[in-house]
Amino acid sequence: MGSPGPGLLSLVPFVSVDHMMRIVWDIGPERMIVELAAYIEEDFRRWELFDKTPRIAAHSAEGVIELMPTSDGATYGFKYVNGHPRNAAAGRQTVTAFGVLSHVDSGYPMLISEMTVLTALRTAATSALAARVLAPPGAKTMAIIGNGAQCEFQAIAFKALAGIEAVRLHDIDPKATAKAAANLAGSGLAVVSCRSSEEAILGADIVTTCTADKRFATILTDNMIGAGVHLNAIGGDSPGKTELHRDILLRSEIFVEYAPQTRIEGEIQQLDPSHPVTELWRVLTGLAPGRRDRAQITLFDGVGFAIEDFSALRYIRDQIGRTGEYVNLDLLADPDDPRDLFGMLLRHRPG
Amino acid sequence: MGSPGPGLLSLVPFVSVDHMMRIVWDIGPERMIVELAAYIEEDFRRWELFDKTPRIAAHSAEGVIELMPTSDGATYGFKYVNGHPRNAAAGRQTVTAFGVLSHVDSGYPMLISEMTVLTALRTAATSALAARVLAPPGAKTMAIIGNGAQCEFQAIAFKALAGIEAVRLHDIDPKATAKAAANLAGSGLAVVSCRSSEEAILGADIVTTCTADKRFATILTDNMIGAGVHLNAIGGDSPGKTELHRDILLRSEIFVEYAPQTRIEGEIQQLDPSHPVTELWRVLTGLAPGRRDRAQITLFDGVGFAIEDFSALRYIRDQIGRTGEYVNLDLLADPDDPRDLFGMLLRHRPG
């Protein structure tokens, strides 16, 4: 005789990496990024409702493990994410992640999901959402400096959401550029591989930086950026890791997700803590202007914020019923009488 | 053609509630509590090595959701735990939990486990570990006031670790007492069901309080506690929730897990923040005395600390290979080239 099976209340849907990839192809990567952006925009528009806790980080010599919780009062979510720059040498991801969504009223989890793939999609969706209100009108060409794991996601997000038709790629490692160019071959984007950052930014209306170097780097110097460009700086996302020369920041109108976090992690860690920045949610709700004129340099200093993960988990929760791409995990004890946990154990005694 | 399966690096062992119950019966509940206590003691003895972060709590009108992270420098762990007193009315557990253990050097998770059952076991193990150095010598009888989900675990832990032969049960709900007495019938303990707290504590060397009421309650008043008793106060574990009259605290030598947390959550929230308390790890390492004489009243003001969960997860990690009680989850993306996340997605395109 087997043990009684777990009750319905104790089951939590789990979306594996394989499930997530099936969901992406069921919906289509571009459409999924567009829909993710809509969920993120919806949550950014109700920004003031959210609990905004800074991430809780455990630092070590090798990297960092972070927990990023947030809540809108009805639903609670958190993401576990690591950042270990030396992982790649051992064939591991620099960044991996998973997340959980729960009911605030019962504390019971309603979803556990892989978030390595999902974070790549939501990061690109957030960048493109920012570009919709910040990029110069009629932008068609984007340079992408840094052709690692995030590169192609940025490319297809900007095609789907910001009207980009051509991408100009550069990486200090030509193999990374070749990899990205090959992956984007069927994307419908015109792809140009470039031997230098200077060459990549020629004619670009938008410049995305997403390098992985964990140090104060200068991917772009001041003389490289002319009037009217939108900068989408994604790689500078932790203390001690920046990509842009400080002088570019001083010439730009700067937009961020959540200022208290970005001042620690973003490009603006190079600036005085009182330097004016605009939170993106204020632009999306109409409380602040986005791009004001064609000549302005705009900068989205993206570091990734918990609400974006919350939106992404919410989106996945809304997809799993239709797609069936999940399995139920027996994660929560479900005794017949909640006070009788020991009795549940006794009733599962073998023999 | 199916998709390529997930690589080995991307798989994380998952211990469900069913697996956990099989592990408990494979080892035996008493022996498992003894072994858990040994892991907890080992970690308490290297206390100063651990990152000790206070829990990160998201409070709502209905309850609280908490993340409890810690690390010993080589291994990182966190527990997700909720506390929702009104859950029981809907057939749900008041407290459910799950936990994750990870490699600090790569950030990769090595274990995901249910922790509702495991927390009940580790809480009882910690109480009994404290009693070993605090209870009066030769203690044979324990009163347990509050006969909910934690009651039987406390009883068998004190039998296995502290030489208890008889338990005297009382709960304001006689059905809870009847449930606990029935569950303990085959335990080898002499069980006496009592109609009042006063009756339950008659002749008891140890008094455990583990009621669930979320308010300032007075389960024990000052005149009820005589010389030489050890108090094991488990139920007072969050702000606004206590069980003992303040006057008892003033007559007791007080021992806690981690003072900064217990001053907020434990019985000692009723006392001045400068009131002297001793952290249990200091007794276990010989830096501070435990019970000094037979007449002393000792109090272990237990609230549950992240290191105990870390020890418990570490213990389960060491059991799953031998017992085989787990399944692998495809939680982490594992592309052939870590920079080629998008390529992994493309190679999983159906058709």
XYZ file of C-alpha atoms in Angstrom:
702
model
C 0.000 0.000 0.000
C 1.324 3.442 -0.939
C 1.055 6.476 1.304
C -1.908 8.790 0.763
C -0.983 11.330 -1.932
C -0.437 14.991 -1.137
C -3.601 17.109 -0.894
C -4.375 19.843 -3.380
C -3.443 22.672 -1.008
C 0.101 21.381 -0.699
C 0.903 21.418 -4.437
C 2.854 24.277 -5.987
C 3.295 24.581 -9.783
C 6.943 24.493 -10.860
C 8.185 25.843 -14.199
C 11.529 24.284 -15.155
C 14.008 25.644 -17.696
C 12.570 23.203 -20.234
C 9.002 24.341 -19.485
C 10.098 27.968 -19.803
C 11.663 27.377 -23.210
C 8.469 25.660 -24.377
C 6.442 28.649 -23.125
C 8.770 31.016 -25.029
C 8.288 29.084 -28.280
C 4.561 28.610 -27.725
C 4.125 32.388 -27.523
C 7.112 33.420 -29.660
C 10.090 35.310 -28.185
C 9.173 38.741 -29.583
C 5.512 38.542 -28.602
C 6.490 37.274 -25.152
C 8.809 40.261 -24.637
C 6.011 42.619 -25.753
C 3.601 40.987 -23.296
C 6.190 41.006 -20.492
C 6.750 44.713 -21.119
C 3.004 45.274 -20.772
C 3.000 43.499 -17.375
C 6.047 45.500 -16.250
C 4.444 48.744 -17.414
C 1.233 47.860 -15.569
C 3.202 47.314 -12.339
C 5.376 50.431 -12.848
C 2.150 52.449 -13.214
C 1.065 51.286 -9.739
C 4.594 51.744 -8.362
C 3.586 53.405 -5.102
C 1.589 50.352 -4.054
C 4.660 48.102 -3.863
C 6.873 47.236 -0.912
C 10.286 48.297 -2.182
C 12.973 46.517 -0.167
C 16.587 46.792 -1.305
C 18.002 43.417 -2.296
C 19.521 41.319 0.501
C 23.003 40.402 -0.631
C 25.497 37.818 0.655
C 28.881 38.795 -0.760
C 31.932 36.526 -1.051
C 35.269 36.725 -2.805
C 33.774 34.789 -5.743
C 30.505 36.663 -6.168
C 27.164 37.479 -4.624
C 23.910 35.677 -3.804
C 20.885 37.939 -3.536
C 17.252 37.699 -2.502
C 14.959 40.297 -4.091
C 11.518 40.388 -2.446
C 8.570 42.658 -3.196
C 4.797 42.699 -2.728
C 1.806 44.595 -4.100
C -0.268 43.815 -1.007
C -2.099 40.866 -2.598
C 0.800 38.935 -4.134
C 4.330 38.504 -2.780
C 7.302 37.542 -4.902
C 11.004 37.073 -4.537
C 13.880 36.167 -6.793
C 17.028 34.271 -5.837
C 19.866 35.386 -8.089
C 23.619 34.895 -8.052
C 26.378 36.807 -9.809
C 29.688 34.940 -10.116
C 31.900 36.374 -12.894
C 34.339 33.449 -12.761
C 31.604 30.812 -13.236
C 31.929 30.884 -17.025
C 35.432 29.375 -16.857
C 33.891 26.272 -15.221
C 31.069 26.052 -17.805
C 28.532 27.609 -15.460
C 26.293 30.661 -15.920
C 27.572 33.902 -14.392
C 24.000 34.659 -13.368
C 21.310 32.097 -12.570
C 17.995 32.739 -10.936
C 14.736 31.291 -9.770
C 11.678 32.920 -8.252
C 8.601 32.329 -6.149
C 5.191 33.991 -6.153
C 2.916 33.677 -3.089
C -0.499 34.643 -1.780
C -0.126 37.443 0.782
C -3.340 36.418 2.564
C -2.224 32.809 3.275
C 1.548 32.922 2.759
C 1.193 29.862 0.481
C 3.407 29.830 -2.614
C 1.493 29.724 -5.909
C 4.449 29.380 -8.326
C 8.111 28.396 -8.371
C 9.866 29.172 -11.620
C 13.274 29.112 -13.213
C 14.295 32.715 -13.848
C 17.593 32.507 -15.731
C 15.821 32.578 -19.103
C 12.966 34.682 -17.720
C 15.330 37.343 -16.309
C 17.026 37.695 -19.704
C 13.594 38.324 -21.262
C 12.416 40.770 -18.597
C 15.688 42.732 -18.658
C 15.346 43.203 -22.412
C 11.633 44.064 -22.051
C 12.427 46.745 -19.438
C 15.152 48.287 -21.630
C 12.835 48.445 -24.625
C 10.010 49.853 -22.485
C 12.361 52.665 -21.392
C 13.455 53.258 -25.004
C 9.842 53.719 -26.101
C 9.691 56.950 -24.067
C 13.380 57.948 -24.305
C 14.760 57.025 -27.750
C 14.780 59.664 -30.503
C 11.695 59.444 -32.722
C 12.233 57.264 -35.782
C 15.236 55.411 -34.312
C 16.084 52.469 -36.600
C 19.677 51.515 -35.704
C 21.067 50.246 -32.391
C 24.669 49.518 -31.451
C 25.211 46.722 -28.913
C 28.587 46.799 -27.153
C 29.072 43.519 -25.307
C 27.699 40.451 -27.086
C 27.267 38.048 -24.163
C 24.160 36.322 -22.828
C 21.942 39.444 -22.818
C 22.834 40.750 -26.310
C 20.340 38.941 -28.561
C 17.480 39.463 -26.088
C 18.104 43.220 -26.250
C 18.163 43.074 -30.057
C 14.816 41.329 -30.462
C 13.199 43.411 -27.694
C 14.168 46.649 -29.444
C 12.919 45.257 -32.766
C 9.586 44.264 -31.236
C 8.991 47.297 -29.024
C 11.084 50.213 -30.307
C 11.095 49.876 -34.102
C 14.780 48.947 -34.439
C 15.628 47.453 -37.852
C 19.452 47.170 -37.693
C 21.903 46.192 -34.950
C 25.648 46.894 -35.018
C 27.505 44.442 -32.774
C 30.878 44.720 -31.064
C 32.630 42.726 -28.348
C 36.306 42.609 -27.362
C 35.960 38.874 -28.064
C 35.136 38.423 -31.798
C 33.754 34.943 -31.011
C 31.011 36.538 -28.892
C 30.074 38.822 -31.794
C 30.043 35.867 -34.198
C 27.814 33.912 -31.807
C 25.320 36.793 -31.500
C 25.331 37.489 -35.254
C 24.634 33.813 -35.995
C 21.815 33.684 -33.434
C 20.218 36.828 -34.910
C 20.515 35.638 -38.518
C 16.850 34.633 -38.741
C 15.520 37.485 -36.626
C 14.577 39.896 -39.409
C 17.147 42.418 -38.137
C 19.975 43.671 -40.332
C 23.081 42.635 -38.380
C 26.508 44.274 -38.800
C 29.541 42.890 -36.942
C 32.030 45.628 -36.038
C 35.687 45.522 -35.044
C 35.528 48.408 -32.576
C 33.064 50.276 -30.408
C 33.741 53.358 -32.538
C 32.680 51.470 -35.651
C 29.621 49.981 -33.908
C 28.164 53.315 -32.850
C 28.425 54.870 -36.336
C 24.928 56.058 -37.225
C 23.341 54.399 -34.180
C 20.322 56.165 -32.659
C 20.490 53.895 -29.618
C 23.622 52.506 -27.949
C 23.219 49.530 -25.630
C 26.129 48.545 -23.390
C 25.930 45.096 -21.829
C 29.464 43.962 -21.072
C 30.228 41.559 -18.222
C 33.506 42.938 -16.890
C 33.308 43.337 -13.110
C 35.267 46.550 -12.715
C 35.122 50.252 -13.481
C 35.434 49.996 -17.276
C 35.114 52.695 -19.898
C 33.266 51.072 -22.762
C 32.200 54.473 -24.028
C 34.201 57.688 -23.724
C 32.737 61.151 -23.859
C 33.804 62.028 -27.425
C 32.029 58.939 -28.803
C 28.496 60.053 -27.957
C 26.896 62.804 -30.033
C 23.629 64.682 -29.681
C 20.282 62.913 -29.832
C 21.457 59.444 -28.860
C 19.672 57.208 -26.352
C 22.036 55.194 -24.152
C 20.785 51.929 -22.691
C 23.411 50.948 -20.084
C 22.705 47.460 -18.766
C 26.104 46.039 -17.802
C 26.941 48.458 -14.984
C 24.801 46.792 -12.357
C 26.769 46.309 -9.146
C 29.082 48.301 -6.877
C 32.425 48.716 -8.625
C 31.036 47.759 -12.061
C 30.374 50.592 -14.539
C 30.677 50.991 -18.314
C 30.404 54.686 -19.187
C 32.840 57.534 -18.690
C 31.587 59.923 -16.026
C 31.584 62.846 -18.484
C 28.883 61.147 -20.568
C 26.676 60.933 -17.491
C 27.101 64.657 -16.883
C 25.819 65.418 -20.421
C 22.837 63.041 -20.180
C 19.341 63.192 -18.796
C 19.365 60.102 -16.578
C 16.485 57.672 -16.020
C 16.557 54.814 -13.526
C 14.304 52.110 -12.117
C 14.588 52.781 -8.362
C 17.000 55.555 -7.421
C 18.117 54.253 -3.975
C 19.249 50.973 -5.598
C 20.714 52.480 -8.788
C 22.831 54.972 -6.850
C 24.629 51.955 -5.338
C 24.692 49.623 -8.345
C 24.354 51.631 -11.535
C 26.453 53.982 -13.666
C 25.393 56.827 -11.361
C 27.502 55.395 -8.519
C 30.124 57.605 -10.227
C 28.061 60.745 -9.514
C 27.219 62.772 -6.455
C 24.306 61.155 -4.550
C 22.284 64.330 -5.094
C 22.647 64.299 -8.893
C 19.118 64.532 -10.358
C 17.693 61.360 -11.912
C 14.140 60.459 -12.962
C 12.502 57.168 -12.052
C 11.021 55.480 -15.130
C 7.631 54.869 -13.493
C 7.165 58.645 -13.274
C 7.568 58.933 -17.039
C 5.203 56.015 -17.688
C 2.512 57.569 -15.468
C 2.961 61.032 -16.997
C 4.341 62.604 -13.823
C 7.660 63.407 -15.526
C 8.656 63.987 -19.154
C 10.696 61.399 -21.104
C 12.754 62.699 -24.042
C 12.089 66.421 -24.407
C 13.948 67.223 -27.635
C 15.779 65.589 -30.504
C 19.270 66.813 -29.473
C 19.110 65.562 -25.897
C 21.235 62.596 -24.777
C 19.068 60.257 -22.694
C 20.468 57.466 -20.516
C 18.567 54.529 -19.075
C 20.823 53.267 -16.263
C 19.252 49.815 -15.886
C 20.273 47.543 -13.012
C 17.195 45.289 -12.714
C 14.621 45.759 -9.986
C 12.469 43.360 -7.961
C 9.188 44.674 -9.399
C 10.280 43.573 -12.916
C 10.765 40.039 -11.598
C 7.402 40.231 -9.881
C 5.772 41.258 -13.173
C 7.573 38.451 -15.016
C 6.470 35.826 -12.471
C 2.919 37.177 -12.629
C 3.037 36.799 -16.418
C 4.271 33.211 -16.212
C 1.595 32.352 -13.638
C -0.989 33.573 -16.164
C 0.500 31.370 -18.940
C 0.888 27.993 -17.251
C -2.784 27.039 -17.138
C -3.189 27.526 -20.896
C 0.158 25.997 -21.925
C 0.256 23.192 -19.323
C 3.992 23.781 -19.095
C 4.600 23.007 -15.404
C 4.593 20.165 -12.898
C 3.134 20.231 -9.408
C 5.578 19.965 -6.523
C 4.555 18.483 -3.189
C 6.201 21.382 -1.352
C 3.824 22.102 1.548
C 2.693 19.756 4.282
C -1.071 19.340 4.137
C -2.331 17.415 7.176
C -6.087 16.792 7.466
C -5.993 18.817 10.689
C -3.416 21.635 10.486
C -2.546 21.135 14.176
C -1.839 17.472 13.547
C 1.488 17.572 11.723
C 2.838 14.697 13.838
C -0.265 12.633 13.063
C 0.349 13.145 9.345
C 3.855 11.788 9.885
C 2.494 8.784 11.831
C -0.005 7.988 9.074
C 2.890 7.867 6.595
C 4.807 5.323 8.647
C 5.674 2.464 6.306
C 4.366 -1.041 7.017
C 12.791 14.510 -31.890
C 12.779 15.603 -28.280
C 14.792 18.531 -26.995
C 18.228 17.809 -25.538
C 17.816 17.046 -21.841
C 19.101 19.377 -19.159
C 22.802 19.087 -18.355
C 24.040 17.845 -14.999
C 25.033 21.311 -13.762
C 21.473 22.547 -14.118
C 19.861 19.902 -11.894
C 19.018 20.635 -8.262
C 17.834 17.887 -5.878
C 14.350 18.555 -4.469
C 13.033 16.940 -1.280
C 9.216 16.981 -1.199
C 7.030 16.540 1.884
C 6.602 12.885 0.919
C 10.374 12.420 0.557
C 10.906 14.113 3.918
C 8.454 11.790 5.659
C 10.209 8.772 4.109
C 13.561 10.133 5.337
C 12.088 10.552 8.848
C 10.876 6.938 8.899
C 14.039 5.605 7.308
C 16.088 7.094 10.143
C 13.426 7.081 12.862
C 12.004 10.313 14.328
C 13.952 10.173 17.626
C 17.261 9.323 16.031
C 16.731 12.014 13.392
C 16.130 14.638 16.101
C 19.290 13.491 17.908
C 21.284 13.761 14.673
C 19.747 17.143 13.831
C 20.699 18.396 17.292
C 24.287 17.285 16.637
C 24.357 19.298 13.371
C 22.848 22.330 15.139
C 25.361 22.012 17.984
C 28.219 21.764 15.485
C 27.073 24.996 13.804
C 26.399 26.776 17.129
C 29.985 25.918 18.141
C 31.274 27.783 15.078
C 28.760 30.598 15.586
C 31.156 33.464 14.917
C 31.828 32.208 11.397
C 28.232 32.780 10.242
C 26.662 35.778 8.508
C 23.859 36.638 10.897
C 21.247 38.700 9.021
C 17.943 39.452 10.758
C 15.007 37.890 8.902
C 13.474 39.950 6.091
C 9.780 40.166 6.831
C 6.816 41.228 4.670
C 3.953 41.933 7.050
C 0.261 42.101 6.136
C -3.004 42.202 8.066
C -3.250 38.392 7.714
C 0.294 37.411 8.643
C 3.916 37.551 7.637
C 6.178 36.086 4.950
C 9.849 35.913 5.892
C 13.158 35.091 4.237
C 15.876 33.877 6.618
C 19.311 33.757 4.956
C 22.662 32.806 6.464
C 26.062 31.574 5.313
C 29.131 29.951 6.839
C 31.363 31.234 4.044
C 31.302 27.969 2.063
C 27.577 27.198 2.042
C 24.657 29.633 1.844
C 21.134 28.812 2.951
C 17.802 30.510 3.284
C 14.354 29.548 4.476
C 11.044 30.909 3.209
C 8.506 30.760 6.013
C 5.050 32.213 6.526
C 3.041 32.753 9.690
C -0.715 33.168 9.168
C -2.697 32.461 12.362
C -6.053 32.434 10.533
C -4.922 29.797 7.985
C -6.121 26.909 10.160
C -9.764 27.925 9.715
C -9.343 27.329 5.943
C -7.626 23.949 6.459
C -4.173 25.386 5.842
C -1.055 25.265 8.000
C -0.375 28.390 10.106
C 3.307 27.985 9.290
C 4.730 26.442 6.118
C 8.294 26.605 4.945
C 10.785 25.548 2.350
C 14.515 26.112 2.094
C 17.451 26.260 -0.267
C 21.138 25.466 0.233
C 23.725 26.827 -2.231
C 27.444 26.805 -3.005
C 28.948 30.167 -2.025
C 31.732 29.799 -4.611
C 29.383 29.395 -7.610
C 26.037 30.646 -6.324
C 24.463 27.419 -7.654
C 21.751 25.858 -5.467
C 22.562 22.331 -4.254
C 19.249 21.503 -2.511
C 15.631 22.649 -2.370
C 13.641 21.097 0.433
C 10.262 21.265 2.089
C 10.766 22.641 5.578
C 7.354 22.457 7.242
C 8.085 19.006 8.674
C 11.829 19.743 8.913
C 11.265 22.976 10.890
C 9.109 21.103 13.415
C 11.967 18.623 13.914
C 14.725 21.260 14.150
C 12.695 23.412 16.577
C 12.271 20.431 18.906
C 15.950 19.480 18.480
C 17.070 23.013 19.426
C 14.827 23.045 22.526
C 16.161 19.684 23.691
C 19.746 20.769 22.981
C 19.198 23.794 25.250
C 17.606 21.594 27.929
C 20.669 19.324 27.991
C 22.691 22.225 29.460
C 19.866 24.023 31.307
C 17.427 21.460 32.752
C 17.854 20.310 36.370
C 19.895 17.079 36.621
C 17.717 13.971 36.644
C 14.683 15.705 35.114
C 12.112 13.044 34.174
C 8.801 14.929 33.799
C 7.872 17.674 31.343
C 4.664 19.697 31.146
C 3.617 20.847 27.659
C 1.163 23.744 27.618
C -0.234 24.119 24.104
C -0.808 20.856 22.237
C -0.746 22.060 18.624
C 1.538 21.091 15.743
C 4.822 21.406 17.712
C 3.761 19.510 20.863
C 4.582 15.877 19.986
C 7.900 16.858 18.377
C 8.928 18.513 21.642
C 7.882 15.422 23.593
C 9.942 12.938 21.576
C 12.921 15.324 21.369
C 13.046 15.635 25.167
C 12.695 11.869 25.494
C 15.551 11.252 23.076
C 17.912 14.016 24.179
C 17.041 15.062 27.735
C 15.945 11.855 29.517
C 12.262 12.801 29.836
C 10.025 9.801 30.687
C 6.644 11.470 31.319
C 4.767 14.333 29.667
C 1.816 16.179 31.173
C -0.308 17.807 28.459
C -2.694 20.743 28.592
C -4.415 22.884 25.965
C -7.404 25.207 26.250
C -8.897 22.982 23.524
C -9.292 19.434 24.966
C -9.401 18.063 21.393
C -5.806 19.229 20.873
C -4.721 17.418 24.034
C -6.575 14.258 22.942
C -4.879 14.445 19.521
C -1.397 14.785 21.072
C -2.035 12.032 23.644
C -3.202 9.652 20.896
C -0.177 10.445 18.733
C 2.193 9.842 21.668
C 0.529 6.560 22.717
C 3.231 4.402 21.120
C 6.145 6.682 21.955
C 7.308 5.028 25.181
C 6.482 8.188 27.150
C 4.013 8.148 30.034
C 1.354 10.649 28.916
C -1.012 12.446 31.312
C -3.786 14.690 29.952
C -4.548 17.592 32.289
C -7.524 19.938 32.563
C -5.521 23.019 33.538
C -2.040 24.464 33.270
C -1.813 24.284 37.067
C -2.488 20.548 36.948
C -0.045 20.020 34.059
C 2.921 21.619 35.833
C 2.504 19.540 39.024
C 5.830 17.798 39.591
C 7.241 18.900 36.230
C 11.010 19.550 36.052
C 10.638 21.156 32.638
C 7.741 23.280 31.403
C 7.374 23.786 27.663
C 4.985 26.436 26.392
C 4.046 26.223 22.723
C 0.683 27.897 22.272
C -0.308 29.528 18.995
C -2.240 32.583 20.184
C -0.933 35.711 18.430
C -1.173 38.176 21.298
C 0.349 38.989 24.654
C -0.964 35.974 26.570
C -0.160 34.815 30.076
C 0.035 31.049 29.854
C 2.107 30.945 33.024
C 1.831 33.352 35.944
C 4.575 34.012 38.453
C 3.148 31.951 41.339
C 2.999 28.823 39.152
C 6.748 28.449 38.717
C 8.812 27.187 41.626
C 12.549 26.809 42.178
C 14.652 24.524 39.999
C 12.370 24.425 36.953
C 13.585 24.782 33.364
C 11.216 26.754 31.136
C 11.246 26.085 27.424
C 9.207 28.922 25.886
C 8.632 28.262 22.195
C 5.296 29.925 21.378
C 6.293 33.542 22.017
C 8.090 34.060 18.738
C 6.987 37.302 17.105
C 6.389 40.937 18.056
C 3.225 41.131 20.164
C 3.178 37.367 20.899
C 4.374 36.233 24.337
C 3.344 33.498 26.771
C 4.954 34.159 30.147
C 4.194 36.743 32.786
C 6.965 39.346 32.968
C 7.615 38.540 36.640
C 8.718 35.004 35.709
C 11.304 36.449 33.348
C 12.685 38.636 36.144
C 13.253 35.538 38.330
C 14.870 33.479 35.548
C 18.310 33.134 34.057
C 17.511 33.695 30.385
C 19.103 31.930 27.416
C 18.433 32.821 23.788
C 19.559 31.898 20.295
C 20.537 35.307 18.895
C 19.878 38.241 21.225
C 19.179 40.967 18.601
C 16.391 38.822 17.106
C 14.985 37.486 20.393
C 14.703 40.975 21.892
C 12.218 41.750 19.085
C 10.413 38.408 18.827
C 10.785 36.502 22.091
C 9.442 36.630 25.644
C 12.150 39.182 26.436
C 10.413 41.805 24.275
C 8.665 42.453 27.628
C 11.992 43.399 29.259
C 14.349 46.331 29.051
C 16.662 45.962 26.007
C 19.648 45.946 28.363
C 18.372 43.012 30.465
C 21.162 40.400 30.572
C 20.662 37.264 28.480
C 23.080 34.512 27.432
C 23.317 33.218 23.887
C 23.116 29.422 23.816
C 26.202 29.020 21.605
C 28.288 30.538 24.412
C 27.134 27.788 26.771
C 27.751 25.064 24.176
C 31.313 26.316 23.579
C 32.021 26.671 27.322
C 32.300 30.472 27.205
C 29.349 30.850 29.601
C 27.826 28.573 32.243
C 24.465 26.850 31.727
C 22.501 25.888 34.842
C 24.605 26.802 37.895
C 22.534 25.312 40.720
C 19.535 23.134 41.409
C 17.297 25.963 42.696
C 17.771 28.281 39.721
C 14.935 28.895 37.242
C 16.318 28.702 33.713
C 14.447 29.933 30.638
C 15.190 29.094 27.027
C 13.389 31.820 25.070
C 13.353 30.061 21.681
C 12.201 31.903 18.575
C 13.964 29.905 15.827
C 17.073 31.184 14.108
C 18.396 30.916 10.554
C 21.456 28.874 11.569
C 19.180 26.066 12.836
C 17.557 25.909 9.402
C 20.976 25.925 7.802
C 22.029 22.981 9.992
C 18.797 21.132 9.171
C 19.250 21.643 5.407
C 22.875 20.538 5.713
C 21.685 17.379 7.473
C 19.110 16.615 4.760
C 21.711 17.210 2.038
C 23.848 14.546 3.734
C 20.923 12.061 3.814
C 19.551 12.218 0.288
C 22.363 10.333 -1.442
C 21.984 7.333 0.856
C 18.174 7.308 1.006
C 17.526 8.307 -2.623
C 14.579 10.354 -1.356
C 14.628 13.270 -3.815
C 14.032 14.146 -7.437
C 16.194 16.362 -9.623
C 14.648 19.631 -10.788
C 15.733 21.286 -14.027
C 16.007 24.650 -12.269
C 19.098 26.247 -13.826
C 19.750 27.022 -17.474
C 22.800 25.116 -18.645
C 23.830 26.239 -22.148
C 26.894 24.615 -23.727
C 28.468 28.083 -23.814
C 27.394 30.164 -20.795
C 27.345 33.304 -22.963
C 24.999 31.621 -25.406
C 21.698 31.634 -23.523
C 19.823 32.756 -26.632
C 21.431 29.957 -28.651
C 20.191 27.426 -26.088
C 16.699 28.815 -26.612
C 17.081 28.594 -30.414
C 18.248 24.967 -30.204
C 15.073 24.154 -28.251
C 12.828 25.619 -30.939
C 10.237 22.952 -31.769
C 10.055 21.485 -35.280
